[in-house]
Amino acid sequence: MTVRGKPEAADGLRAYAARTRGSADQFAAVLEDIATNGLPAAEDCTPWEEPRETRLARLAAQRPAVA
């Protein structure tokens, strides 16, 4: 697929590349921190279920109830 003659498509690809690059940089920083400092103690971490349940509750509140 070419984006020649379609500036919106080219702009969209550039924006996607920037977001992807930003995500990769953030992921690399996390890995470097783990390599330097090790993993945090389990007691200092939030179980993944807690933010998941919070997010699901927020989504459920936004969705209209089905009769």
C-alpha positions as a LaTeX table, in Angstrom:
\begin{tabular}{lrrr}
\hline
Residue & $x$ (\AA) & $y$ (\AA) & $z$ (\AA) \\
\hline
Met1 & 0.00 & 0.00 & 0.00 \\
Thr2 & 1.35 & 3.38 & $-0.92$ \\
Val3 & 0.60 & 6.71 & 0.68 \\
Arg4 & 1.79 & 8.81 & $-2.25$ \\
Gly5 & $-0.66$ & 11.56 & $-2.92$ \\
Lys6 & $-2.44$ & 10.90 & 0.37 \\
Pro7 & $-0.99$ & 13.26 & 2.99 \\
Glu8 & $-3.56$ & 12.16 & 5.61 \\
Ala9 & $-2.38$ & 8.57 & 5.32 \\
Ala10 & 1.27 & 9.60 & 5.57 \\
Asp11 & 0.49 & 11.76 & 8.62 \\
Gly12 & $-1.35$ & 8.85 & 10.20 \\
Leu13 & 1.62 & 6.56 & 9.66 \\
Arg14 & 4.00 & 9.12 & 11.13 \\
Ala15 & 1.77 & 9.50 & 14.19 \\
Tyr16 & 1.61 & 5.73 & 14.62 \\
Ala17 & 5.40 & 5.50 & 14.30 \\
Ala18 & 5.82 & 8.18 & 16.98 \\
Arg19 & 3.44 & 6.41 & 19.37 \\
Thr20 & 5.14 & 3.08 & 18.75 \\
Arg21 & 8.57 & 4.61 & 19.27 \\
Gly22 & 7.38 & 6.20 & 22.51 \\
Ser23 & 5.99 & 2.89 & 23.76 \\
Ala24 & 9.21 & 1.08 & 22.86 \\
Asp25 & 11.29 & 3.71 & 24.69 \\
Gln26 & 9.09 & 3.38 & 27.78 \\
Phe27 & 9.33 & $-0.42$ & 27.69 \\
Ala28 & 13.12 & $-0.24$ & 27.28 \\
Ala29 & 13.35 & 2.09 & 30.29 \\
Val30 & 11.37 & $-0.38$ & 32.42 \\
Leu31 & 13.64 & $-3.25$ & 31.36 \\
Glu32 & 16.74 & $-1.18$ & 32.12 \\
Asp33 & 15.36 & $-0.33$ & 35.56 \\
Ile34 & 14.68 & $-4.01$ & 36.27 \\
Ala35 & 18.19 & $-4.90$ & 35.10 \\
Thr36 & 19.68 & $-2.26$ & 37.40 \\
Asn37 & 17.48 & $-2.62$ & 40.47 \\
Gly38 & 15.84 & $-6.03$ & 40.13 \\
Leu39 & 12.15 & $-6.67$ & 40.48 \\
Pro40 & 10.27 & $-4.96$ & 43.32 \\
Ala41 & 9.15 & $-7.03$ & 46.28 \\
Ala42 & 5.72 & $-8.60$ & 45.79 \\
Glu43 & 4.48 & $-6.75$ & 48.90 \\
Asp44 & 5.23 & $-3.42$ & 47.20 \\
Cys45 & 3.25 & $-4.25$ & 44.05 \\
Thr46 & $-0.41$ & $-3.87$ & 43.19 \\
Pro47 & $-2.00$ & $-7.16$ & 42.13 \\
Trp48 & $-3.10$ & $-6.89$ & 38.51 \\
Glu49 & $-6.65$ & $-7.84$ & 39.47 \\
Glu50 & $-7.18$ & $-4.57$ & 41.35 \\
Pro51 & $-6.72$ & $-2.16$ & 38.42 \\
Arg52 & $-8.60$ & $-4.61$ & 36.18 \\
Glu53 & $-11.62$ & $-4.62$ & 38.51 \\
Thr54 & $-11.50$ & $-0.83$ & 38.83 \\
Arg55 & $-11.46$ & $-0.45$ & 35.06 \\
Leu56 & $-14.26$ & $-2.98$ & 34.55 \\
Ala57 & $-16.41$ & $-1.21$ & 37.14 \\
Arg58 & $-15.81$ & 2.12 & 35.39 \\
Leu59 & $-16.76$ & 0.62 & 32.03 \\
Ala60 & $-19.88$ & $-0.99$ & 33.50 \\
Ala61 & $-20.95$ & 2.35 & 34.97 \\
Gln62 & $-20.62$ & 4.02 & 31.56 \\
Arg63 & $-22.69$ & 1.36 & 29.81 \\
Pro64 & $-26.47$ & 1.69 & 30.00 \\
Ala65 & $-28.20$ & $-1.17$ & 31.79 \\
Val66 & $-30.01$ & $-3.71$ & 29.67 \\
Ala67 & $-33.64$ & $-4.18$ & 30.68 \\
\hline
\end{tabular}
